Short mmCIF file of C-alpha atoms and ligand atoms in Angstrom, two decimals:
data_model
loop_
_atom_site.label_atom_id
_atom_site.label_comp_id
_atom_site.label_asym_id
_atom_site.label_seq_id
_atom_site.Cartn_x
_atom_site.Cartn_y
_atom_site.Cartn_z
CA MET A 1 93.27 -160.65 -77.17
CA SER A 2 91.35 -163.73 -76.16
CA ASP A 3 87.73 -163.98 -77.26
CA LEU A 4 86.68 -165.11 -73.82
CA THR A 5 86.93 -161.56 -72.54
CA ARG A 6 84.47 -160.36 -75.18
CA LEU A 7 81.65 -162.62 -74.03
CA SER A 8 78.81 -161.45 -71.86
CA ALA A 9 78.69 -163.08 -68.43
CA ALA A 10 75.59 -165.03 -69.51
CA ASP A 11 77.33 -166.39 -72.62
CA LEU A 12 80.49 -167.20 -70.71
CA ALA A 13 78.40 -168.96 -68.03
CA ALA A 14 76.71 -171.07 -70.71
CA ARG A 15 80.08 -172.15 -72.11
CA LEU A 16 81.35 -172.93 -68.62
CA SER A 17 78.36 -175.07 -67.81
CA SER A 18 78.54 -176.96 -71.10
CA GLY A 19 82.18 -177.71 -70.38
CA GLU A 20 83.35 -175.96 -73.54
CA VAL A 21 85.48 -173.58 -71.48
CA SER A 22 86.99 -173.93 -68.01
CA SER A 23 86.92 -171.26 -65.35
CA VAL A 24 90.72 -171.37 -65.26
CA GLU A 25 90.79 -170.48 -68.98
CA ALA A 26 88.23 -167.72 -68.54
CA THR A 27 90.00 -166.31 -65.49
CA GLN A 28 93.41 -166.48 -67.15
CA ALA A 29 92.04 -164.65 -70.19
CA HIS A 30 90.82 -161.81 -67.98
CA LEU A 31 94.07 -161.69 -65.98
CA ASP A 32 95.95 -161.47 -69.29
CA ARG A 33 93.68 -158.68 -70.42
CA ILE A 34 94.27 -156.83 -67.14
CA ALA A 35 98.02 -157.28 -67.56
CA ALA A 36 97.79 -155.94 -71.11
CA VAL A 37 95.61 -152.87 -70.60
CA ASP A 38 95.36 -151.92 -66.96
CA GLY A 39 98.60 -149.99 -67.07
CA ASP A 40 96.66 -147.55 -69.27
CA VAL A 41 93.20 -147.84 -67.71
CA HIS A 42 94.08 -148.25 -64.02
CA ALA A 43 90.73 -149.79 -63.18
CA PHE A 44 92.23 -152.02 -60.48
CA LEU A 45 93.80 -151.10 -57.17
CA HIS A 46 94.57 -154.72 -56.42
CA VAL A 47 94.56 -157.85 -58.58
CA SER A 48 93.95 -161.11 -56.74
CA ASP A 49 96.91 -163.47 -56.66
CA HIS A 50 94.73 -166.53 -56.11
CA ALA A 51 91.94 -166.04 -58.66
CA LEU A 52 93.26 -169.01 -60.64
CA ASP A 53 93.11 -171.23 -57.53
CA VAL A 54 89.50 -170.23 -56.96
CA ALA A 55 88.74 -170.91 -60.62
CA ALA A 56 90.47 -174.31 -60.46
CA ASP A 57 88.35 -175.21 -57.45
CA ILE A 58 85.16 -174.34 -59.36
CA ASP A 59 86.35 -176.47 -62.29
CA ARG A 60 87.01 -179.38 -59.92
CA ARG A 61 83.60 -179.08 -58.33
CA ARG A 62 81.92 -178.93 -61.70
CA ALA A 63 83.84 -182.00 -62.86
CA ALA A 64 82.71 -183.79 -59.69
CA GLY A 65 79.11 -183.17 -60.71
CA GLU A 66 78.29 -180.61 -58.01
CA SER A 67 75.36 -178.41 -58.87
CA LEU A 68 76.71 -174.87 -59.18
CA GLY A 69 75.08 -171.47 -59.55
CA GLU A 70 74.43 -170.08 -63.03
CA LEU A 71 77.39 -167.67 -62.79
CA ALA A 72 79.83 -170.20 -61.29
CA GLY A 73 83.29 -169.75 -62.73
CA VAL A 74 82.63 -166.25 -64.09
CA PRO A 75 85.20 -163.61 -63.06
CA LEU A 76 84.05 -160.62 -61.01
CA ALA A 77 85.63 -157.24 -60.23
CA ILE A 78 84.81 -155.75 -56.83
CA LYS A 79 84.67 -152.06 -55.97
CA ASP A 80 87.14 -151.32 -53.20
CA VAL A 81 84.37 -149.94 -50.97
CA LEU A 82 83.31 -153.57 -50.34
CA VAL A 83 85.37 -155.33 -47.70
CA THR A 84 87.13 -158.60 -48.48
CA THR A 85 89.11 -160.97 -46.27
CA ASP A 86 91.65 -161.96 -48.92
CA MET A 87 92.41 -158.61 -50.53
CA PRO A 88 92.95 -155.14 -49.03
CA SER A 89 89.98 -152.76 -48.88
CA THR A 90 90.86 -149.08 -48.97
CA SER A 91 87.73 -147.34 -50.25
CA GLY A 92 90.17 -145.33 -52.36
CA SER A 93 91.66 -143.69 -49.25
CA LYS A 94 95.20 -143.44 -47.87
CA ILE A 95 93.79 -143.77 -44.38
CA LEU A 96 92.86 -147.41 -45.07
CA GLU A 97 95.97 -148.34 -47.05
CA GLY A 98 96.55 -152.10 -46.71
CA PHE A 99 93.46 -152.64 -44.53
CA LEU A 100 92.42 -156.30 -44.38
CA SER A 101 88.88 -156.95 -43.23
CA PRO A 102 88.15 -159.81 -40.83
CA TYR A 103 84.96 -160.56 -42.77
CA ASP A 104 83.57 -160.35 -46.31
CA ALA A 105 80.82 -157.93 -47.29
CA THR A 106 77.58 -159.90 -47.68
CA VAL A 107 77.53 -159.27 -51.44
CA VAL A 108 81.08 -160.60 -51.70
CA ALA A 109 80.26 -163.66 -49.58
CA ARG A 110 77.20 -164.37 -51.73
CA SER A 111 79.22 -163.94 -54.92
CA ARG A 112 81.84 -166.38 -53.67
CA ALA A 113 79.15 -168.86 -52.59
CA ALA A 114 77.66 -168.65 -56.10
CA GLY A 115 81.05 -169.57 -57.54
CA LEU A 116 82.00 -166.18 -59.01
CA VAL A 117 85.75 -165.68 -59.16
CA PRO A 118 86.98 -162.40 -57.61
CA LEU A 119 89.60 -160.88 -59.91
CA GLY A 120 90.51 -157.89 -57.80
CA LYS A 121 89.43 -154.61 -56.25
CA THR A 122 88.54 -151.61 -58.39
CA ASN A 123 89.49 -147.97 -58.12
CA MET A 124 87.09 -145.34 -56.85
CA ASP A 125 86.87 -141.80 -55.56
CA GLU A 126 87.96 -141.71 -51.92
CA PHE A 127 85.11 -143.03 -49.77
CA ALA A 128 82.91 -142.89 -52.89
CA MET A 129 82.88 -139.09 -52.95
CA GLY A 130 83.07 -137.90 -56.52
CA SER A 131 81.96 -138.32 -60.11
CA SER A 132 85.28 -138.86 -61.87
CA THR A 133 87.47 -141.24 -59.81
CA GLU A 134 90.00 -138.40 -59.70
CA HIS A 135 89.55 -138.20 -55.93
CA SER A 136 91.10 -141.65 -55.47
CA ALA A 137 94.21 -141.46 -53.29
CA TYR A 138 95.79 -143.92 -55.72
CA GLY A 139 95.50 -141.93 -58.94
CA PRO A 140 92.65 -141.72 -61.44
CA THR A 141 91.13 -144.38 -63.65
CA HIS A 142 91.03 -143.61 -67.38
CA ASN A 143 87.98 -144.02 -69.60
CA PRO A 144 88.67 -146.84 -72.10
CA TRP A 145 86.85 -144.82 -74.79
CA ASP A 146 89.40 -142.02 -74.46
CA LEU A 147 92.19 -142.33 -71.93
CA ASP A 148 92.26 -138.56 -71.40
CA ARG A 149 88.70 -138.63 -70.09
CA ILE A 150 87.08 -139.57 -66.81
CA PRO A 151 85.42 -142.98 -66.39
CA GLY A 152 82.80 -141.47 -64.10
CA GLY A 153 82.67 -141.87 -60.37
CA SER A 154 82.79 -142.84 -57.77
CA GLY A 155 82.83 -146.33 -59.27
CA GLY A 156 84.94 -145.47 -62.30
CA GLY A 157 87.15 -148.51 -61.74
CA SER A 158 84.31 -151.04 -61.90
CA ALA A 159 82.78 -149.41 -65.00
CA ALA A 160 86.13 -149.07 -66.79
CA ALA A 161 87.08 -152.68 -65.98
CA VAL A 162 83.86 -153.90 -67.57
CA ALA A 163 84.08 -151.49 -70.54
CA ALA A 164 87.71 -152.45 -71.23
CA PHE A 165 86.83 -156.17 -71.16
CA GLU A 166 88.99 -156.70 -68.06
CA ALA A 167 85.99 -158.25 -66.30
CA PRO A 168 82.55 -159.30 -67.52
CA LEU A 169 80.89 -158.24 -64.27
CA ALA A 170 81.58 -155.91 -61.38
CA LEU A 171 80.09 -154.84 -58.09
CA GLY A 172 79.52 -151.17 -57.41
CA SER A 173 77.89 -148.90 -54.87
CA ASP A 174 75.60 -145.99 -55.59
CA THR A 175 74.88 -143.21 -53.10
CA GLY A 176 74.06 -140.48 -55.61
CA GLY A 177 74.87 -142.07 -58.95
CA SER A 178 78.16 -143.91 -58.54
CA ILE A 179 76.96 -146.97 -60.44
CA ARG A 180 74.78 -145.24 -63.04
CA GLN A 181 76.90 -142.22 -64.01
CA PRO A 182 80.04 -144.34 -64.66
CA ALA A 183 77.83 -146.65 -66.75
CA HIS A 184 76.64 -143.61 -68.72
CA VAL A 185 80.15 -142.39 -69.58
CA THR A 186 81.60 -145.82 -70.38
CA GLY A 187 78.80 -147.34 -72.47
CA THR A 188 77.98 -149.99 -69.86
CA VAL A 189 74.98 -151.00 -67.74
CA GLY A 190 74.62 -150.10 -64.08
CA MET A 191 71.75 -150.72 -61.69
CA LYS A 192 70.99 -149.07 -58.37
CA PRO A 193 68.48 -151.36 -56.67
CA THR A 194 65.67 -150.28 -54.35
CA TYR A 195 67.10 -149.07 -51.03
CA GLY A 196 67.29 -152.17 -48.82
CA ALA A 197 67.08 -154.67 -51.69
CA VAL A 198 70.79 -155.50 -51.55
CA SER A 199 72.76 -155.75 -48.32
CA ARG A 200 75.03 -152.89 -47.30
CA PHE A 201 76.81 -155.07 -44.72
CA GLY A 202 80.52 -154.69 -45.39
CA ALA A 203 80.09 -151.75 -47.74
CA ILE A 204 82.23 -149.03 -46.13
CA ALA A 205 79.55 -146.47 -45.34
CA LEU A 206 79.39 -143.10 -47.06
CA ALA A 207 75.81 -141.97 -46.34
CA SER A 208 73.82 -144.81 -44.83
CA SER A 209 70.36 -143.60 -45.83
CA LEU A 210 71.44 -143.34 -49.48
CA ASP A 211 74.05 -146.07 -50.06
CA GLN A 212 73.05 -149.05 -52.13
CA VAL A 213 75.17 -151.84 -53.63
CA GLY A 214 74.45 -153.04 -57.15
CA PRO A 215 75.70 -154.70 -60.33
CA VAL A 216 77.80 -153.32 -63.20
CA SER A 217 77.94 -155.13 -66.56
CA ARG A 218 77.82 -154.83 -70.33
CA THR A 219 74.28 -156.18 -70.72
CA VAL A 220 71.05 -155.84 -68.75
CA LEU A 221 70.74 -159.62 -68.41
CA ASP A 222 74.21 -159.81 -66.83
CA SER A 223 73.29 -157.21 -64.21
CA ALA A 224 70.08 -159.11 -63.50
CA LEU A 225 72.01 -162.38 -63.05
CA LEU A 226 74.39 -160.75 -60.59
CA HIS A 227 71.54 -159.02 -58.76
CA ASP A 228 69.88 -162.42 -58.31
CA VAL A 229 73.07 -163.59 -56.59
CA ILE A 230 73.70 -160.61 -54.29
CA GLY A 231 70.14 -159.50 -53.47
CA GLY A 232 67.67 -160.45 -50.78
CA HIS A 233 67.33 -160.13 -47.05
CA ASP A 234 70.42 -159.96 -44.86
CA PRO A 235 69.98 -160.01 -41.08
CA HIS A 236 73.34 -158.18 -40.77
CA ASP A 237 71.86 -155.05 -42.38
CA ALA A 238 69.17 -153.38 -40.27
CA THR A 239 67.65 -151.68 -43.33
CA SER A 240 67.53 -154.83 -45.44
CA LEU A 241 64.07 -155.55 -46.85
CA THR A 242 62.52 -158.92 -46.05
CA ASP A 243 60.69 -159.14 -49.40
CA SER A 244 60.98 -162.24 -51.50
CA TRP A 245 62.11 -161.05 -54.91
CA PRO A 246 61.27 -162.46 -58.32
CA SER A 247 64.06 -163.69 -60.61
CA PHE A 248 65.56 -160.59 -62.21
CA ALA A 249 67.20 -162.73 -64.89
CA THR A 250 63.79 -164.02 -65.90
CA ALA A 251 62.50 -160.44 -66.10
CA ALA A 252 65.48 -159.45 -68.28
CA ARG A 253 64.97 -162.46 -70.55
CA GLU A 254 61.29 -161.60 -70.93
CA GLY A 255 62.20 -158.03 -71.82
CA ALA A 256 64.83 -159.11 -74.36
CA ALA A 257 62.22 -161.38 -75.94
CA GLY A 258 60.03 -158.36 -76.58
CA ALA A 259 57.77 -158.29 -73.53
CA GLY A 260 57.16 -155.12 -71.66
CA LEU A 261 57.01 -152.28 -74.17
CA ALA A 262 53.50 -152.44 -75.62
CA GLY A 263 51.34 -150.19 -73.47
CA LEU A 264 54.23 -149.27 -71.17
CA LYS A 265 53.84 -145.73 -69.87
CA ILE A 266 57.15 -143.91 -69.72
CA GLY A 267 57.17 -140.64 -67.81
CA VAL A 268 59.37 -137.76 -68.90
CA ILE A 269 59.91 -135.02 -66.33
CA ARG A 270 58.53 -131.68 -67.48
CA GLU A 271 60.66 -129.58 -65.18
CA LEU A 272 63.96 -131.21 -66.10
CA PRO A 273 65.68 -128.35 -67.87
CA ASP A 274 67.05 -128.95 -71.35
CA SER A 275 69.69 -126.35 -70.61
CA GLY A 276 72.66 -127.84 -68.82
CA PHE A 277 72.34 -130.96 -70.93
CA GLN A 278 74.85 -131.43 -73.72
CA ALA A 279 73.05 -131.36 -77.08
CA GLY A 280 74.18 -134.86 -78.01
CA VAL A 281 72.96 -136.22 -74.68
CA SER A 282 69.47 -134.75 -75.17
CA ALA A 283 69.39 -135.93 -78.78
CA SER A 284 70.35 -139.49 -77.84
CA PHE A 285 67.72 -139.49 -75.09
CA ARG A 286 64.96 -138.32 -77.44
CA ALA A 287 65.98 -140.79 -80.13
CA ALA A 288 65.83 -143.67 -77.65
CA LEU A 289 62.37 -142.55 -76.52
CA ALA A 290 61.18 -142.39 -80.12
CA LEU A 291 62.39 -145.94 -80.68
CA LEU A 292 60.47 -147.12 -77.61
CA GLU A 293 57.39 -145.21 -78.70
CA ALA A 294 57.49 -146.89 -82.11
CA GLN A 295 57.28 -150.23 -80.28
CA GLY A 296 54.10 -149.29 -78.48
CA ALA A 297 55.35 -147.47 -75.40
CA GLU A 298 53.50 -144.31 -74.47
CA ILE A 299 55.54 -141.24 -73.54
CA VAL A 300 53.76 -139.22 -70.86
CA GLU A 301 54.85 -135.91 -69.41
CA VAL A 302 54.96 -135.99 -65.62
CA SER A 303 55.58 -133.23 -63.14
CA ALA A 304 58.33 -133.57 -60.55
CA PRO A 305 58.83 -129.95 -59.47
CA HIS A 306 61.31 -130.77 -56.68
CA PHE A 307 63.51 -133.10 -58.72
CA GLU A 308 65.95 -130.32 -59.56
CA TYR A 309 66.48 -129.46 -55.87
CA GLY A 310 67.84 -132.94 -55.27
CA VAL A 311 71.47 -131.89 -55.67
CA ALA A 312 71.15 -129.12 -53.07
CA ALA A 313 69.42 -131.38 -50.54
CA TYR A 314 71.83 -134.24 -51.20
CA TYR A 315 74.90 -132.09 -50.56
CA LEU A 316 73.60 -131.37 -47.06
CA ILE A 317 72.30 -134.83 -46.19
CA LEU A 318 75.29 -136.71 -47.60
CA PRO A 319 78.01 -134.67 -45.86
CA ALA A 320 76.02 -134.80 -42.61
CA GLU A 321 75.85 -138.58 -42.68
CA ALA A 322 79.39 -138.93 -44.04
CA SER A 323 80.87 -136.75 -41.28
CA SER A 324 79.39 -139.15 -38.76
CA ASN A 325 80.31 -142.35 -40.64
CA LEU A 326 83.90 -141.22 -41.13
CA ALA A 327 84.42 -140.42 -37.45
CA LYS A 328 85.58 -144.00 -36.96
CA PHE A 329 88.80 -143.28 -38.85
CA ASP A 330 90.28 -141.81 -35.71
CA SER A 331 93.77 -143.34 -35.57
CA VAL A 332 92.54 -145.84 -32.96
CA ARG A 333 89.72 -147.97 -34.33
CA PHE A 334 90.51 -148.20 -38.04
CA GLY A 335 93.29 -147.34 -40.41
CA MET A 336 96.57 -145.54 -40.22
CA ARG A 337 98.03 -143.59 -37.33
CA VAL A 338 100.39 -140.64 -37.51
CA GLU A 339 102.45 -140.44 -34.34
CA VAL A 340 102.94 -137.00 -32.80
CA PRO A 341 105.79 -137.17 -30.27
CA GLY A 342 104.62 -135.56 -27.04
CA GLY A 343 101.19 -134.88 -28.57
CA THR A 344 97.76 -135.47 -27.06
CA VAL A 345 95.18 -137.95 -28.37
CA GLU A 346 93.55 -135.06 -30.22
CA ASP A 347 96.88 -134.13 -31.81
CA VAL A 348 97.35 -137.70 -33.07
CA MET A 349 93.78 -137.83 -34.35
CA ALA A 350 94.11 -134.51 -36.13
CA ALA A 351 97.47 -135.37 -37.68
CA THR A 352 96.16 -138.76 -38.82
CA ARG A 353 93.01 -137.39 -40.37
CA ASP A 354 94.94 -134.54 -41.97
CA ALA A 355 97.42 -136.94 -43.58
CA GLY A 356 94.95 -139.73 -44.32
CA PHE A 357 92.04 -137.89 -45.92
CA GLY A 358 92.06 -136.10 -49.26
CA ASP A 359 90.63 -132.64 -49.98
CA GLU A 360 87.15 -133.74 -51.06
CA VAL A 361 86.68 -135.88 -47.96
CA LYS A 362 87.80 -133.02 -45.72
CA ARG A 363 85.51 -130.62 -47.56
CA ARG A 364 82.49 -132.84 -46.96
CA ILE A 365 83.34 -133.59 -43.32
CA ILE A 366 83.57 -129.86 -42.63
CA LEU A 367 80.34 -129.18 -44.53
CA GLY A 368 78.53 -132.01 -42.76
CA THR A 369 79.66 -131.04 -39.28
CA TYR A 370 78.63 -127.47 -39.97
CA ALA A 371 75.20 -128.47 -41.29
CA LEU A 372 74.58 -130.56 -38.18
CA SER A 373 75.82 -127.99 -35.67
CA ALA A 374 73.29 -126.69 -33.13
CA GLY A 375 72.59 -123.29 -34.64
CA TYR A 376 72.29 -124.49 -38.23
CA TYR A 377 70.62 -127.87 -37.99
CA ASP A 378 67.09 -126.66 -38.78
CA ALA A 379 68.19 -124.26 -41.48
CA TYR A 380 70.28 -126.78 -43.41
CA TYR A 381 69.92 -130.43 -42.48
CA GLY A 382 66.28 -130.09 -41.42
CA SER A 383 65.32 -128.22 -44.59
CA ALA A 384 67.16 -130.71 -46.76
CA GLN A 385 65.19 -133.56 -45.19
CA LYS A 386 61.97 -131.72 -46.02
CA VAL A 387 63.07 -131.38 -49.64
CA ARG A 388 63.83 -135.09 -49.62
CA THR A 389 60.23 -135.79 -48.59
CA LEU A 390 58.93 -133.52 -51.35
CA ILE A 391 61.01 -135.40 -53.92
CA GLN A 392 59.64 -138.71 -52.64
CA ARG A 393 56.12 -137.32 -53.01
CA ASP A 394 56.88 -136.14 -56.55
CA PHE A 395 57.82 -139.71 -57.43
CA ASP A 396 54.70 -141.11 -55.74
CA THR A 397 52.49 -138.74 -57.71
CA ALA A 398 54.26 -139.42 -60.99
CA PHE A 399 54.14 -143.19 -60.54
CA ALA A 400 50.37 -143.01 -60.17
CA ASP A 401 50.35 -142.16 -63.89
CA VAL A 402 53.35 -143.98 -65.37
CA ASP A 403 55.17 -147.32 -65.04
CA VAL A 404 58.67 -145.94 -65.28
CA ILE A 405 60.31 -142.53 -65.56
CA ALA A 406 63.11 -141.94 -68.05
CA THR A 407 65.87 -139.31 -67.93
CA PRO A 408 69.31 -138.96 -69.46
CA SER A 409 71.63 -140.67 -66.96
CA ALA A 410 73.87 -137.59 -66.70
CA PRO A 411 74.00 -134.15 -68.34
CA THR A 412 77.22 -134.57 -70.36
CA THR A 413 79.41 -137.25 -71.84
CA ALA A 414 82.78 -138.06 -70.23
CA PHE A 415 84.65 -134.85 -69.56
CA LYS A 416 88.43 -134.50 -69.62
CA LEU A 417 90.50 -135.58 -66.64
CA GLY A 418 91.34 -132.42 -64.71
CA GLU A 419 88.49 -130.41 -66.21
CA LYS A 420 86.28 -130.19 -63.10
CA ILE A 421 88.58 -131.28 -60.32
CA ASP A 422 89.00 -127.71 -59.01
CA ASP A 423 85.33 -126.86 -59.32
CA PRO A 424 83.36 -128.99 -56.83
CA LEU A 425 80.02 -127.43 -57.78
CA GLN A 426 80.42 -128.40 -61.45
CA MET A 427 81.38 -131.89 -60.31
CA TYR A 428 78.29 -132.10 -58.07
CA LEU A 429 75.94 -130.97 -60.86
CA ASN A 430 76.85 -134.10 -62.78
CA ASP A 431 74.50 -136.06 -60.60
CA VAL A 432 71.38 -133.98 -61.19
CA THR A 433 69.38 -136.90 -62.62
CA THR A 434 70.77 -139.71 -60.46
CA ILE A 435 70.63 -138.14 -56.98
CA PRO A 436 66.81 -137.84 -56.65
CA VAL A 437 66.60 -141.61 -57.13
CA ASN A 438 68.76 -142.22 -54.05
CA LEU A 439 66.89 -139.57 -52.05
CA ALA A 440 63.62 -141.40 -52.79
CA GLY A 441 65.08 -144.90 -52.26
CA VAL A 442 63.69 -146.11 -55.58
CA PRO A 443 65.55 -148.23 -58.16
CA GLY A 444 67.25 -146.80 -61.27
CA ILE A 445 69.13 -148.38 -64.15
CA SER A 446 71.39 -146.80 -66.76
CA ILE A 447 71.79 -148.48 -70.14
CA PRO A 448 73.63 -147.14 -73.20
CA SER A 449 71.34 -145.07 -75.45
CA GLY A 450 73.94 -144.31 -78.13
CA LEU A 451 76.80 -141.96 -78.89
CA ALA A 452 76.69 -138.18 -78.70
CA GLU A 453 76.99 -136.76 -82.18
CA GLU A 454 79.46 -134.01 -81.31
CA ASP A 455 82.10 -136.17 -79.60
CA GLY A 456 81.28 -139.82 -80.38
CA LEU A 457 81.22 -140.68 -76.67
CA PRO A 458 78.64 -142.91 -74.99
CA VAL A 459 75.41 -141.65 -73.48
CA GLY A 460 73.11 -143.49 -71.08
CA ILE A 461 69.37 -143.46 -70.56
CA GLN A 462 68.12 -143.95 -67.02
CA PHE A 463 64.89 -145.75 -66.19
CA ILE A 464 63.42 -145.26 -62.72
CA ALA A 465 60.69 -147.42 -61.16
CA PRO A 466 58.72 -147.33 -57.91
CA ALA A 467 60.34 -148.92 -54.86
CA ARG A 468 60.45 -152.74 -55.02
CA GLN A 469 59.81 -152.78 -58.80
CA ASP A 470 63.40 -153.68 -59.66
CA ALA A 471 62.19 -156.50 -61.92
CA ARG A 472 60.30 -153.95 -64.01
CA LEU A 473 63.56 -152.12 -64.68
CA TYR A 474 65.28 -155.27 -65.85
CA ARG A 475 62.34 -156.07 -68.14
CA VAL A 476 62.13 -152.56 -69.60
CA GLY A 477 65.91 -152.14 -69.67
CA ALA A 478 66.42 -155.40 -71.57
CA ALA A 479 63.61 -154.55 -74.01
CA ALA A 480 65.11 -151.11 -74.69
CA GLU A 481 68.61 -152.57 -74.95
CA ALA A 482 67.48 -155.16 -77.53
CA LEU A 483 65.91 -152.43 -79.67
CA LEU A 484 68.87 -150.09 -79.39
CA VAL A 485 71.54 -152.72 -80.06
CA ASP A 486 69.52 -153.82 -83.07
CA SER A 487 69.36 -150.24 -84.34
CA TRP A 488 73.17 -149.92 -84.04
CA GLY A 489 73.84 -153.27 -85.69
CA GLY A 490 75.62 -154.61 -82.57
CA PRO A 491 76.66 -153.55 -79.06
CA LEU A 492 78.30 -150.13 -78.82
CA LEU A 493 81.33 -151.51 -77.01
CA ASP A 494 82.03 -154.00 -79.77
CA ARG A 495 82.50 -151.08 -82.14
CA ALA A 496 84.19 -148.70 -79.75
CA PRO A 497 87.59 -147.22 -80.54
CA LEU A 498 88.69 -148.51 -77.15
CA LEU A 499 92.12 -147.65 -75.83
CA GLY A 500 92.94 -145.34 -78.70
CA GLY A 501 91.74 -147.85 -81.31
CA ASN A 502 94.38 -150.22 -80.03
CA ARG A 503 91.93 -152.49 -78.31
N1 LIG O 601 79.00 -138.27 -57.31
C1 LIG O 601 78.20 -138.37 -56.13
C2 LIG O 601 78.97 -137.84 -54.96
O1 LIG O 601 80.01 -137.32 -55.17
C3 LIG O 601 77.74 -139.75 -55.92
C4 LIG O 601 78.66 -140.61 -55.16
C5 LIG O 601 78.16 -142.00 -54.95
O2 LIG O 601 77.13 -142.40 -55.49
N2 LIG O 601 78.87 -142.72 -54.13
O3 LIG O 601 78.58 -137.91 -53.84
#
């Protein structure tokens, strides 16, 4: 395997800009890696057939002395929920098989403009509904740590691609944890920015009040670099914030250099039950906190009594919004059509949606339509919105006392493929610590905290900050990462028995 695939995006970018390596070489190395391992991992739904042309163009421009972005020439994997003009975008669904978008998602357009080289589109649960990527209409992705286990979801493809060294960077989307939970189970880094900090334009909508696009990588600095590229105001997204943001890469570099921990107040949620958390996950979380405390951080107990009701509220709000967003897949406006000879428009619509949507999507559309129906609106959707407000207030109160809140990123390590697929409730409970962050619109980052003792699989620690304090997460995340990597004697992924030890 080529060494170029083992480099962080920042290190690869430095070699590209010094001329030591060309983008064509770097891109070829990643395409070779994909060819070698993706048959086992299945992180990609589509691999670009012109990535090398894009890379060659970057090399030409660099040779001509053009000033290029810091990440120019670095390969990028793109979650299939983000629309692209040159590759199909399916959102993991049969109903969109082969769909070619007439425009690029803003984050894709910005990545291209910054000279990143799209490698392909990554696998995901259908319409981003799920925590295991098993709900993809195109078959599951496998966790590079253990091919019999899930890579998380819905963005399992992006996380697995990065963990398996098929791409140094990826784009993801996070509605209830789909960037952070896959990061947790694959030993990678995933950031869900503040709601509105990154454009949703061209991200196929799941639940518009919760969806947020963000970076996936192997280091905190790499996520920060990509966030710098994709973030900022977009007039095409009505909920896009108009803030001017600081450099997240600078924040990450400051953190890695040791800034940010002395005097930092880290909140730990009193009400978060220890039960339901795998022992090795809790142990890794506490060990990481102890390490931070030894460097001068202060661990403070905070109360967030409504945090644990997040899952219940989310599974009313999300299906309600999703049932509306998915109405456009109606056999006329988007996607496939199943003809029904002699049938009415309704017959064609029903047959198309029946054939085009998978079970989980149907389950949520039915749930959402029910929750929004006249007689039940107040009891379900209305109540869930009230719980959402209470969770937001919990965060406001807690952040009056602490700078960040820390939780385990998910309750268990990667479970076996097939283990929870027939038990939606167990699948939903996976997101107990990530969902409240989306409900409140605040940013959250997951970084590796170590391996669970009982199974040797990766565990993530999540840091949460107040809205708009994304830079704080990169600073704290990079500081914690530096300490942890030091304590392990090197990055977890460099020592992982990836792909059955046959890495
Ligand atoms: N696992 C969660 C769900 O199934 C989160 C999905 C997401 O963030 N897109 O809805």
